mmCIF file of C-alpha atoms in Angstrom:
data_model
loop_
_atom_site.group_PDB
_atom_site.id
_atom_site.type_symbol
_atom_site.label_atom_id
_atom_site.label_comp_id
_atom_site.label_asym_id
_atom_site.label_seq_id
_atom_site.Cartn_x
_atom_site.Cartn_y
_atom_site.Cartn_z
ATOM 1 C CA UNK A 1 0.000 0.000 0.000
ATOM 2 C CA UNK A 2 2.893 2.327 0.747
ATOM 3 C CA UNK A 3 4.220 1.833 -2.788
ATOM 4 C CA UNK A 4 1.073 3.452 -4.195
ATOM 5 C CA UNK A 5 1.671 6.712 -2.329
ATOM 6 C CA UNK A 6 2.900 9.570 -4.519
ATOM 7 C CA UNK A 7 5.283 12.182 -3.168
ATOM 8 C CA UNK A 8 3.919 15.347 -4.768
ATOM 9 C CA UNK A 9 6.668 17.426 -3.151
ATOM 10 C CA UNK A 10 9.090 15.912 -5.652
ATOM 11 C CA UNK A 11 6.882 16.983 -8.561
ATOM 12 C CA UNK A 12 6.349 20.431 -7.040
ATOM 13 C CA UNK A 13 10.076 21.149 -7.156
ATOM 14 C CA UNK A 14 10.231 20.491 -10.905
ATOM 15 C CA UNK A 15 6.797 21.612 -12.104
ATOM 16 C CA UNK A 16 8.199 24.598 -14.018
ATOM 17 C CA UNK A 17 10.303 22.261 -16.172
ATOM 18 C CA UNK A 18 7.493 19.830 -16.998
ATOM 19 C CA UNK A 19 5.951 20.310 -20.439
ATOM 20 C CA UNK A 20 2.156 20.114 -20.322
ATOM 21 C CA UNK A 21 0.372 17.699 -22.647
ATOM 22 C CA UNK A 22 -3.279 17.814 -23.780
ATOM 23 C CA UNK A 23 -3.737 14.240 -22.555
ATOM 24 C CA UNK A 24 -2.139 14.987 -19.181
ATOM 25 C CA UNK A 25 0.701 13.176 -17.416
ATOM 26 C CA UNK A 26 0.906 10.382 -14.882
ATOM 27 C CA UNK A 27 1.752 11.733 -11.427
ATOM 28 C CA UNK A 28 3.193 8.370 -10.415
ATOM 29 C CA UNK A 29 5.509 8.287 -13.433
ATOM 30 C CA UNK A 30 6.684 11.846 -12.783
ATOM 31 C CA UNK A 31 7.362 11.080 -9.117
ATOM 32 C CA UNK A 32 9.421 8.030 -10.056
ATOM 33 C CA UNK A 33 11.285 9.980 -12.719
ATOM 34 C CA UNK A 34 12.248 12.860 -10.444
ATOM 35 C CA UNK A 35 12.817 10.855 -7.269
ATOM 36 C CA UNK A 36 16.458 11.150 -6.168
ATOM 37 C CA UNK A 37 18.569 8.001 -6.429
ATOM 38 C CA UNK A 38 19.881 6.159 -3.409
ATOM 39 C CA UNK A 39 23.254 7.888 -3.594
ATOM 40 C CA UNK A 40 21.631 11.264 -3.031
ATOM 41 C CA UNK A 41 22.529 12.889 -6.339
ATOM 42 C CA UNK A 42 20.226 15.475 -7.845
ATOM 43 C CA UNK A 43 17.699 13.863 -10.210
ATOM 44 C CA UNK A 44 17.900 14.884 -13.825
ATOM 45 C CA UNK A 45 15.886 13.132 -16.547
ATOM 46 C CA UNK A 46 18.072 14.865 -19.122
ATOM 47 C CA UNK A 47 21.180 13.069 -17.906
ATOM 48 C CA UNK A 48 22.484 9.906 -19.529
ATOM 49 C CA UNK A 49 20.142 7.252 -18.231
ATOM 50 C CA UNK A 50 21.150 3.685 -19.153
ATOM 51 C CA UNK A 51 17.501 2.656 -19.351
ATOM 52 C CA UNK A 52 16.750 5.524 -21.729
ATOM 53 C CA UNK A 53 19.698 4.611 -23.935
ATOM 54 C CA UNK A 54 18.551 0.997 -24.059
ATOM 55 C CA UNK A 55 14.939 1.917 -24.851
ATOM 56 C CA UNK A 56 15.982 4.365 -27.570
ATOM 57 C CA UNK A 57 18.210 1.741 -29.178
ATOM 58 C CA UNK A 58 15.270 -0.679 -29.236
ATOM 59 C CA UNK A 59 13.069 1.866 -31.021
ATOM 60 C CA UNK A 60 15.808 2.656 -33.537
ATOM 61 C CA UNK A 61 16.129 -1.057 -34.272
ATOM 62 C CA UNK A 62 12.404 -1.217 -34.990
ATOM 63 C CA UNK A 63 12.688 1.791 -37.301
ATOM 64 C CA UNK A 64 15.532 0.121 -39.172
ATOM 65 C CA UNK A 65 13.163 -2.766 -39.975
ATOM 66 C CA UNK A 66 10.051 -0.634 -40.404
ATOM 67 C CA UNK A 67 9.503 -1.829 -43.980
ATOM 68 C CA UNK A 68 8.536 -5.232 -42.587
ATOM 69 C CA UNK A 69 6.135 -3.879 -39.959
ATOM 70 C CA UNK A 70 2.395 -4.436 -40.312
ATOM 71 C CA UNK A 71 1.704 -0.966 -38.911
ATOM 72 C CA UNK A 72 4.734 1.303 -39.455
ATOM 73 C CA UNK A 73 3.034 4.284 -37.831
ATOM 74 C CA UNK A 74 2.707 2.343 -34.582
ATOM 75 C CA UNK A 75 6.496 2.350 -34.156
ATOM 76 C CA UNK A 76 6.729 6.135 -34.424
ATOM 77 C CA UNK A 77 3.630 6.565 -32.263
ATOM 78 C CA UNK A 78 5.104 4.522 -29.408
ATOM 79 C CA UNK A 79 8.507 6.181 -29.867
ATOM 80 C CA UNK A 80 7.040 9.693 -29.551
ATOM 81 C CA UNK A 81 4.932 8.752 -26.525
ATOM 82 C CA UNK A 82 7.952 7.215 -24.804
ATOM 83 C CA UNK A 83 10.026 10.351 -25.459
ATOM 84 C CA UNK A 84 7.352 12.621 -24.008
ATOM 85 C CA UNK A 85 7.078 10.427 -20.901
ATOM 86 C CA UNK A 86 10.819 9.919 -20.415
ATOM 87 C CA UNK A 87 11.644 13.615 -20.904
ATOM 88 C CA UNK A 88 8.913 15.779 -19.330
ATOM 89 C CA UNK A 89 10.758 18.926 -20.434
ATOM 90 C CA UNK A 90 11.426 17.464 -23.870
ATOM 91 C CA UNK A 91 10.862 20.746 -25.692
ATOM 92 C CA UNK A 92 13.809 22.384 -23.934
ATOM 93 C CA UNK A 93 15.914 19.244 -23.547
ATOM 94 C CA UNK A 94 18.228 18.473 -26.482
ATOM 95 C CA UNK A 95 18.888 15.024 -25.014
ATOM 96 C CA UNK A 96 15.287 14.051 -25.728
ATOM 97 C CA UNK A 97 15.864 14.381 -29.505
ATOM 98 C CA UNK A 98 12.140 15.055 -29.818
ATOM 99 C CA UNK A 99 12.460 17.582 -32.657
ATOM 100 C CA UNK A 100 14.329 15.312 -35.113
ATOM 101 C CA UNK A 101 12.033 12.440 -34.141
ATOM 102 C CA UNK A 102 8.883 14.432 -34.941
ATOM 103 C CA UNK A 103 10.397 15.647 -38.210
ATOM 104 C CA UNK A 104 11.224 12.069 -39.206
ATOM 105 C CA UNK A 105 7.758 10.822 -38.272
ATOM 106 C CA UNK A 106 5.872 13.556 -40.122
ATOM 107 C CA UNK A 107 7.935 13.184 -43.300
ATOM 108 C CA UNK A 108 7.753 9.381 -43.311
ATOM 109 C CA UNK A 109 3.993 9.243 -43.998
ATOM 110 C CA UNK A 110 3.349 12.568 -45.701
ATOM 111 C CA UNK A 111 2.468 10.945 -49.032
ATOM 112 C CA UNK A 112 0.749 7.896 -47.529
ATOM 113 C CA UNK A 113 -2.970 7.860 -48.264
ATOM 114 C CA UNK A 114 -3.415 5.134 -45.650
ATOM 115 C CA UNK A 115 -2.471 7.391 -42.733
ATOM 116 C CA UNK A 116 -3.772 10.790 -43.865
ATOM 117 C CA UNK A 117 -6.859 10.472 -41.655
ATOM 118 C CA UNK A 118 -5.254 8.428 -38.892
ATOM 119 C CA UNK A 119 -5.613 10.242 -35.534
ATOM 120 C CA UNK A 120 -2.178 9.009 -34.440
ATOM 121 C CA UNK A 121 -0.464 10.643 -37.405
ATOM 122 C CA UNK A 122 -2.358 13.897 -36.923
ATOM 123 C CA UNK A 123 -1.417 13.982 -33.228
ATOM 124 C CA UNK A 124 2.255 13.647 -34.158
ATOM 125 C CA UNK A 125 1.851 16.687 -36.410
ATOM 126 C CA UNK A 126 0.097 18.559 -33.602
ATOM 127 C CA UNK A 127 2.992 17.810 -31.231
ATOM 128 C CA UNK A 128 5.356 19.293 -33.799
ATOM 129 C CA UNK A 129 3.203 22.401 -34.278
ATOM 130 C CA UNK A 130 2.674 22.898 -30.550
ATOM 131 C CA UNK A 131 6.296 22.478 -29.462
ATOM 132 C CA UNK A 132 8.520 23.544 -32.350
ATOM 133 C CA UNK A 133 6.693 25.209 -35.248
ATOM 134 C CA UNK A 134 7.800 28.793 -35.875
ATOM 135 C CA UNK A 135 4.727 29.428 -38.062
ATOM 136 C CA UNK A 136 1.747 27.409 -36.739
ATOM 137 C CA UNK A 137 -0.812 28.829 -39.189
ATOM 138 C CA UNK A 138 1.359 27.918 -42.174
ATOM 139 C CA UNK A 139 1.783 24.428 -40.735
ATOM 140 C CA UNK A 140 -1.992 23.967 -40.480
ATOM 141 C CA UNK A 141 -2.366 25.215 -44.062
ATOM 142 C CA UNK A 142 0.312 22.738 -45.121
ATOM 143 C CA UNK A 143 -1.751 19.902 -43.624
ATOM 144 C CA UNK A 144 -4.793 21.126 -45.532
ATOM 145 C CA UNK A 145 -2.808 21.211 -48.783
ATOM 146 C CA UNK A 146 -1.970 17.527 -48.331
ATOM 147 C CA UNK A 147 -5.418 16.555 -46.982
ATOM 148 C CA UNK A 148 -3.887 15.372 -43.704
ATOM 149 C CA UNK A 149 -6.599 15.165 -41.055
ATOM 150 C CA UNK A 150 -9.254 16.323 -43.521
ATOM 151 C CA UNK A 151 -11.799 13.870 -42.136
ATOM 152 C CA UNK A 152 -10.868 14.297 -38.460
ATOM 153 C CA UNK A 153 -12.589 16.758 -36.148
ATOM 154 C CA UNK A 154 -9.353 17.122 -34.196
ATOM 155 C CA UNK A 155 -7.721 19.044 -37.044
ATOM 156 C CA UNK A 156 -10.486 21.644 -37.234
ATOM 157 C CA UNK A 157 -10.709 21.938 -33.438
ATOM 158 C CA UNK A 158 -6.981 22.551 -33.016
ATOM 159 C CA UNK A 159 -6.708 24.931 -35.972
ATOM 160 C CA UNK A 160 -9.757 26.912 -34.866
ATOM 161 C CA UNK A 161 -8.454 27.060 -31.288
ATOM 162 C CA UNK A 162 -5.152 28.501 -32.490
ATOM 163 C CA UNK A 163 -6.942 31.094 -34.637
ATOM 164 C CA UNK A 164 -9.172 32.036 -31.710
ATOM 165 C CA UNK A 165 -6.182 32.534 -29.412
ATOM 166 C CA UNK A 166 -4.606 34.702 -32.112
ATOM 167 C CA UNK A 167 -7.719 36.913 -32.219
ATOM 168 C CA UNK A 168 -8.843 35.648 -35.642
ATOM 169 C CA UNK A 169 -12.424 34.850 -34.664
ATOM 170 C CA UNK A 170 -13.910 35.023 -38.158
ATOM 171 C CA UNK A 171 -11.294 32.641 -39.505
ATOM 172 C CA UNK A 172 -11.863 30.280 -36.573
ATOM 173 C CA UNK A 173 -15.591 30.234 -37.342
ATOM 174 C CA UNK A 174 -14.761 29.493 -40.970
ATOM 175 C CA UNK A 175 -12.655 26.483 -39.955
ATOM 176 C CA UNK A 176 -15.388 25.082 -37.699
ATOM 177 C CA UNK A 177 -17.959 25.364 -40.490
ATOM 178 C CA UNK A 178 -15.548 23.764 -42.938
ATOM 179 C CA UNK A 179 -15.174 20.762 -40.641
ATOM 180 C CA UNK A 180 -18.937 20.420 -40.302
ATOM 181 C CA UNK A 181 -19.379 20.592 -44.078
ATOM 182 C CA UNK A 182 -16.809 17.842 -44.559
ATOM 183 C CA UNK A 183 -18.579 15.744 -41.893
ATOM 184 C CA UNK A 184 -15.390 15.320 -39.904
ATOM 185 C CA UNK A 185 -15.588 12.678 -37.201
ATOM 186 C CA UNK A 186 -16.611 12.585 -34.455
ATOM 187 C CA UNK A 187 -19.328 14.961 -35.613
ATOM 188 C CA UNK A 188 -21.011 15.316 -32.218
ATOM 189 C CA UNK A 189 -17.841 16.524 -30.514
ATOM 190 C CA UNK A 190 -17.112 18.984 -33.311
ATOM 191 C CA UNK A 191 -20.659 20.318 -33.081
ATOM 192 C CA UNK A 192 -20.300 20.720 -29.309
ATOM 193 C CA UNK A 193 -16.977 22.548 -29.699
ATOM 194 C CA UNK A 194 -18.527 24.815 -32.309
ATOM 195 C CA UNK A 195 -21.440 25.622 -29.988
ATOM 196 C CA UNK A 196 -19.027 26.562 -27.197
ATOM 197 C CA UNK A 197 -17.117 28.740 -29.643
ATOM 198 C CA UNK A 198 -20.291 30.536 -30.738
ATOM 199 C CA UNK A 199 -21.095 31.419 -27.124
ATOM 200 C CA UNK A 200 -17.612 32.863 -26.663
ATOM 201 C CA UNK A 201 -17.978 34.701 -29.963
ATOM 202 C CA UNK A 202 -21.180 36.402 -28.815
ATOM 203 C CA UNK A 203 -19.608 37.438 -25.504
ATOM 204 C CA UNK A 204 -16.512 39.063 -27.007
ATOM 205 C CA UNK A 205 -16.265 42.800 -27.836
ATOM 206 C CA UNK A 206 -17.679 43.487 -31.287
ATOM 207 C CA UNK A 207 -15.361 46.390 -32.128
ATOM 208 C CA UNK A 208 -12.263 44.207 -32.452
ATOM 209 C CA UNK A 209 -10.474 44.478 -35.797
ATOM 210 C CA UNK A 210 -9.611 41.264 -37.610
ATOM 211 C CA UNK A 211 -7.967 40.345 -40.915
ATOM 212 C CA UNK A 212 -10.392 39.871 -43.791
ATOM 213 C CA UNK A 213 -8.357 37.154 -45.502
ATOM 214 C CA UNK A 214 -9.665 33.571 -45.488
ATOM 215 C CA UNK A 215 -8.286 31.029 -43.050
ATOM 216 C CA UNK A 216 -7.053 28.808 -45.882
ATOM 217 C CA UNK A 217 -5.622 30.857 -48.770
ATOM 218 C CA UNK A 218 -6.878 29.869 -52.212
ATOM 219 C CA UNK A 219 -4.541 28.360 -54.764
ATOM 220 C CA UNK A 220 -4.459 30.750 -57.713
ATOM 221 C CA UNK A 221 -2.800 29.612 -60.957
ATOM 222 C CA UNK A 222 -0.171 32.019 -62.212
ATOM 223 C CA UNK A 223 -1.015 31.776 -65.923
ATOM 224 C CA UNK A 224 -4.118 29.711 -66.374
ATOM 225 C CA UNK A 225 -5.071 29.887 -70.028
ATOM 226 C CA UNK A 226 -3.546 31.200 -73.221
ATOM 227 C CA UNK A 227 -6.149 33.043 -75.269
ATOM 228 C CA UNK A 228 -5.808 34.345 -78.828
ATOM 229 C CA UNK A 229 -8.090 37.378 -79.249
ATOM 230 C CA UNK A 230 -7.651 37.262 -83.025
ATOM 231 C CA UNK A 231 -8.822 33.672 -83.395
ATOM 232 C CA UNK A 232 -12.444 34.678 -84.012
ATOM 233 C CA UNK A 233 -12.966 38.094 -85.560
ATOM 234 C CA UNK A 234 -16.091 40.165 -85.099
ATOM 235 C CA UNK A 235 -18.374 41.118 -88.042
ATOM 236 C CA UNK A 236 -17.130 44.702 -87.925
ATOM 237 C CA UNK A 237 -13.580 43.488 -88.271
ATOM 238 C CA UNK A 238 -14.523 41.244 -91.190
ATOM 239 C CA UNK A 239 -16.227 44.087 -93.083
ATOM 240 C CA UNK A 240 -13.269 46.344 -92.435
ATOM 241 C CA UNK A 241 -10.944 43.690 -93.771
ATOM 242 C CA UNK A 242 -13.017 43.317 -96.940
ATOM 243 C CA UNK A 243 -12.966 47.083 -97.489
ATOM 244 C CA UNK A 244 -9.196 47.097 -97.368
ATOM 245 C CA UNK A 245 -8.983 44.580 -100.160
ATOM 246 C CA UNK A 246 -8.486 41.600 -97.913
ATOM 247 C CA UNK A 247 -4.911 42.557 -97.108
ATOM 248 C CA UNK A 248 -3.460 40.714 -94.153
ATOM 249 C CA UNK A 249 -1.704 42.604 -91.467
ATOM 250 C CA UNK A 250 2.016 42.017 -91.431
ATOM 251 C CA UNK A 251 2.207 42.532 -87.675
ATOM 252 C CA UNK A 252 2.426 39.347 -85.618
ATOM 253 C CA UNK A 253 -0.417 38.348 -83.375
ATOM 254 C CA UNK A 254 -0.016 39.107 -79.707
ATOM 255 C CA UNK A 255 -0.720 36.216 -77.339
ATOM 256 C CA UNK A 256 -2.600 37.320 -74.242
ATOM 257 C CA UNK A 257 -2.576 35.278 -71.071
ATOM 258 C CA UNK A 258 -5.482 35.484 -68.680
ATOM 259 C CA UNK A 259 -6.802 33.593 -65.710
ATOM 260 C CA UNK A 260 -9.669 31.234 -66.333
ATOM 261 C CA UNK A 261 -13.167 32.288 -65.371
ATOM 262 C CA UNK A 262 -13.502 29.439 -62.888
ATOM 263 C CA UNK A 263 -13.157 30.399 -59.213
ATOM 264 C CA UNK A 264 -9.861 29.773 -57.433
ATOM 265 C CA UNK A 265 -9.372 26.293 -56.102
ATOM 266 C CA UNK A 266 -9.730 25.885 -52.348
ATOM 267 C CA UNK A 267 -6.563 25.229 -50.447
ATOM 268 C CA UNK A 268 -7.769 21.985 -48.892
ATOM 269 C CA UNK A 269 -8.547 20.249 -52.152
ATOM 270 C CA UNK A 270 -6.187 21.794 -54.653
ATOM 271 C CA UNK A 271 -2.750 21.017 -55.828
ATOM 272 C CA UNK A 272 0.087 20.902 -53.357
ATOM 273 C CA UNK A 273 2.475 22.583 -55.771
ATOM 274 C CA UNK A 274 4.947 24.647 -53.808
ATOM 275 C CA UNK A 275 4.053 22.802 -50.605
ATOM 276 C CA UNK A 276 5.824 19.511 -51.264
ATOM 277 C CA UNK A 277 7.738 19.670 -47.995
ATOM 278 C CA UNK A 278 7.576 21.845 -44.925
ATOM 279 C CA UNK A 279 11.300 21.366 -44.367
ATOM 280 C CA UNK A 280 13.093 21.124 -41.070
ATOM 281 C CA UNK A 281 13.403 23.787 -38.406
ATOM 282 C CA UNK A 282 17.152 23.982 -39.024
ATOM 283 C CA UNK A 283 16.612 24.648 -42.757
ATOM 284 C CA UNK A 284 14.139 27.447 -42.046
ATOM 285 C CA UNK A 285 16.553 29.121 -39.637
ATOM 286 C CA UNK A 286 19.726 28.712 -41.683
ATOM 287 C CA UNK A 287 19.633 32.347 -42.852
ATOM 288 C CA UNK A 288 19.960 33.472 -39.239
ATOM 289 C CA UNK A 289 22.963 31.253 -38.525
ATOM 290 C CA UNK A 290 26.552 32.246 -39.247
ATOM 291 C CA UNK A 291 28.441 29.635 -41.211
ATOM 292 C CA UNK A 292 31.455 28.280 -39.356
ATOM 293 C CA UNK A 293 34.801 28.788 -41.102
ATOM 294 C CA UNK A 294 38.454 28.497 -40.077
ATOM 295 C CA UNK A 295 40.136 31.491 -38.478
ATOM 296 C CA UNK A 296 43.428 30.929 -40.302
ATOM 297 C CA UNK A 297 44.328 34.031 -42.283
ATOM 298 C CA UNK A 298 41.526 36.134 -40.807
ATOM 299 C CA UNK A 299 42.263 39.635 -39.550
ATOM 300 C CA UNK A 300 40.676 41.031 -36.446
ATOM 301 C CA UNK A 301 39.716 44.674 -36.572
ATOM 302 C CA UNK A 302 41.255 46.452 -33.618
ATOM 303 C CA UNK A 303 40.116 49.604 -31.925
ATOM 304 C CA UNK A 304 40.623 52.996 -33.500
ATOM 305 C CA UNK A 305 43.991 54.626 -32.871
ATOM 306 C CA UNK A 306 44.537 58.269 -32.063
ATOM 307 C CA UNK A 307 44.662 60.126 -35.366
ATOM 308 C CA UNK A 308 46.629 63.094 -34.053
ATOM 309 C CA UNK A 309 43.800 64.737 -32.183
ATOM 310 C CA UNK A 310 44.751 66.917 -29.255
ATOM 311 C CA UNK A 311 44.119 65.566 -25.838
ATOM 312 C CA UNK A 312 41.411 67.217 -23.817
ATOM 313 C CA UNK A 313 42.830 69.645 -21.293
ATOM 314 C CA UNK A 314 41.695 69.204 -17.741
ATOM 315 C CA UNK A 315 41.298 72.337 -15.677
ATOM 316 C CA UNK A 316 41.735 72.347 -11.952
ATOM 317 C CA UNK A 317 41.421 74.981 -9.307
ATOM 318 C CA UNK A 318 44.583 76.638 -8.095
ATOM 319 C CA UNK A 319 45.566 76.125 -4.521
#
């Protein structure tokens, strides 16, 4: 019975370093993780734990043979869950290697039609957006471009919640309605979330300014159709040509490009051209990083020397 008791004082000392999860965390697991060892050293989940090294090696072995797995996504799903449990402050802990793991998992099944509407795959994307994405709205749009989570209510709930927190209420309402139109499942939960949102929408100040752009930008073709305005001539042009003796103009015809009359394609069902890959966080930040290079032959600029200017005279009172 004593083994079931949880020492919450241990968790209290480290609560600021514990990353919150939507599904919550096990208090017993956190207490065991942060409990000091018998030797009295300070507990640190980020330190080299032999059990963590062994567990990570086992997952990497499964990933090496993932082509033979019946459910490849299950390996990544268990790997991500283990990382979040083993490293409660995984977002700020490089030892957790959570960022490269999420990037590998999201890229592995991006083109798989089998997992596009799998809640496990969408949750992996949501972990990436929540912890590491530097542009969450663009990440949600990227998912819509590739139809990832299109039939899941979770996608529309999370996207709308982010828009609401950003003060984009009209766009959040648009996302909720889009999910209802697509009959995303579970429909009852999405309808309940939308009802709660509508009550918050009515209670908010009405004078707030918001962007008028849609939540999901439309895909507009650059040059849709090539039209030749001289292909069919009007009757007036024909009569004028007959009056001039049927002479043909020596000037070449000018090809005019114009967009088609059809409306722009919606972002969620159009082509993914230009959105083939979201890239890694390191690639998106490479312009802000200074490339390392050897110091051999480099000259360091020293301070400015006195160019012959007179020194400032200091006056002092006479005794």
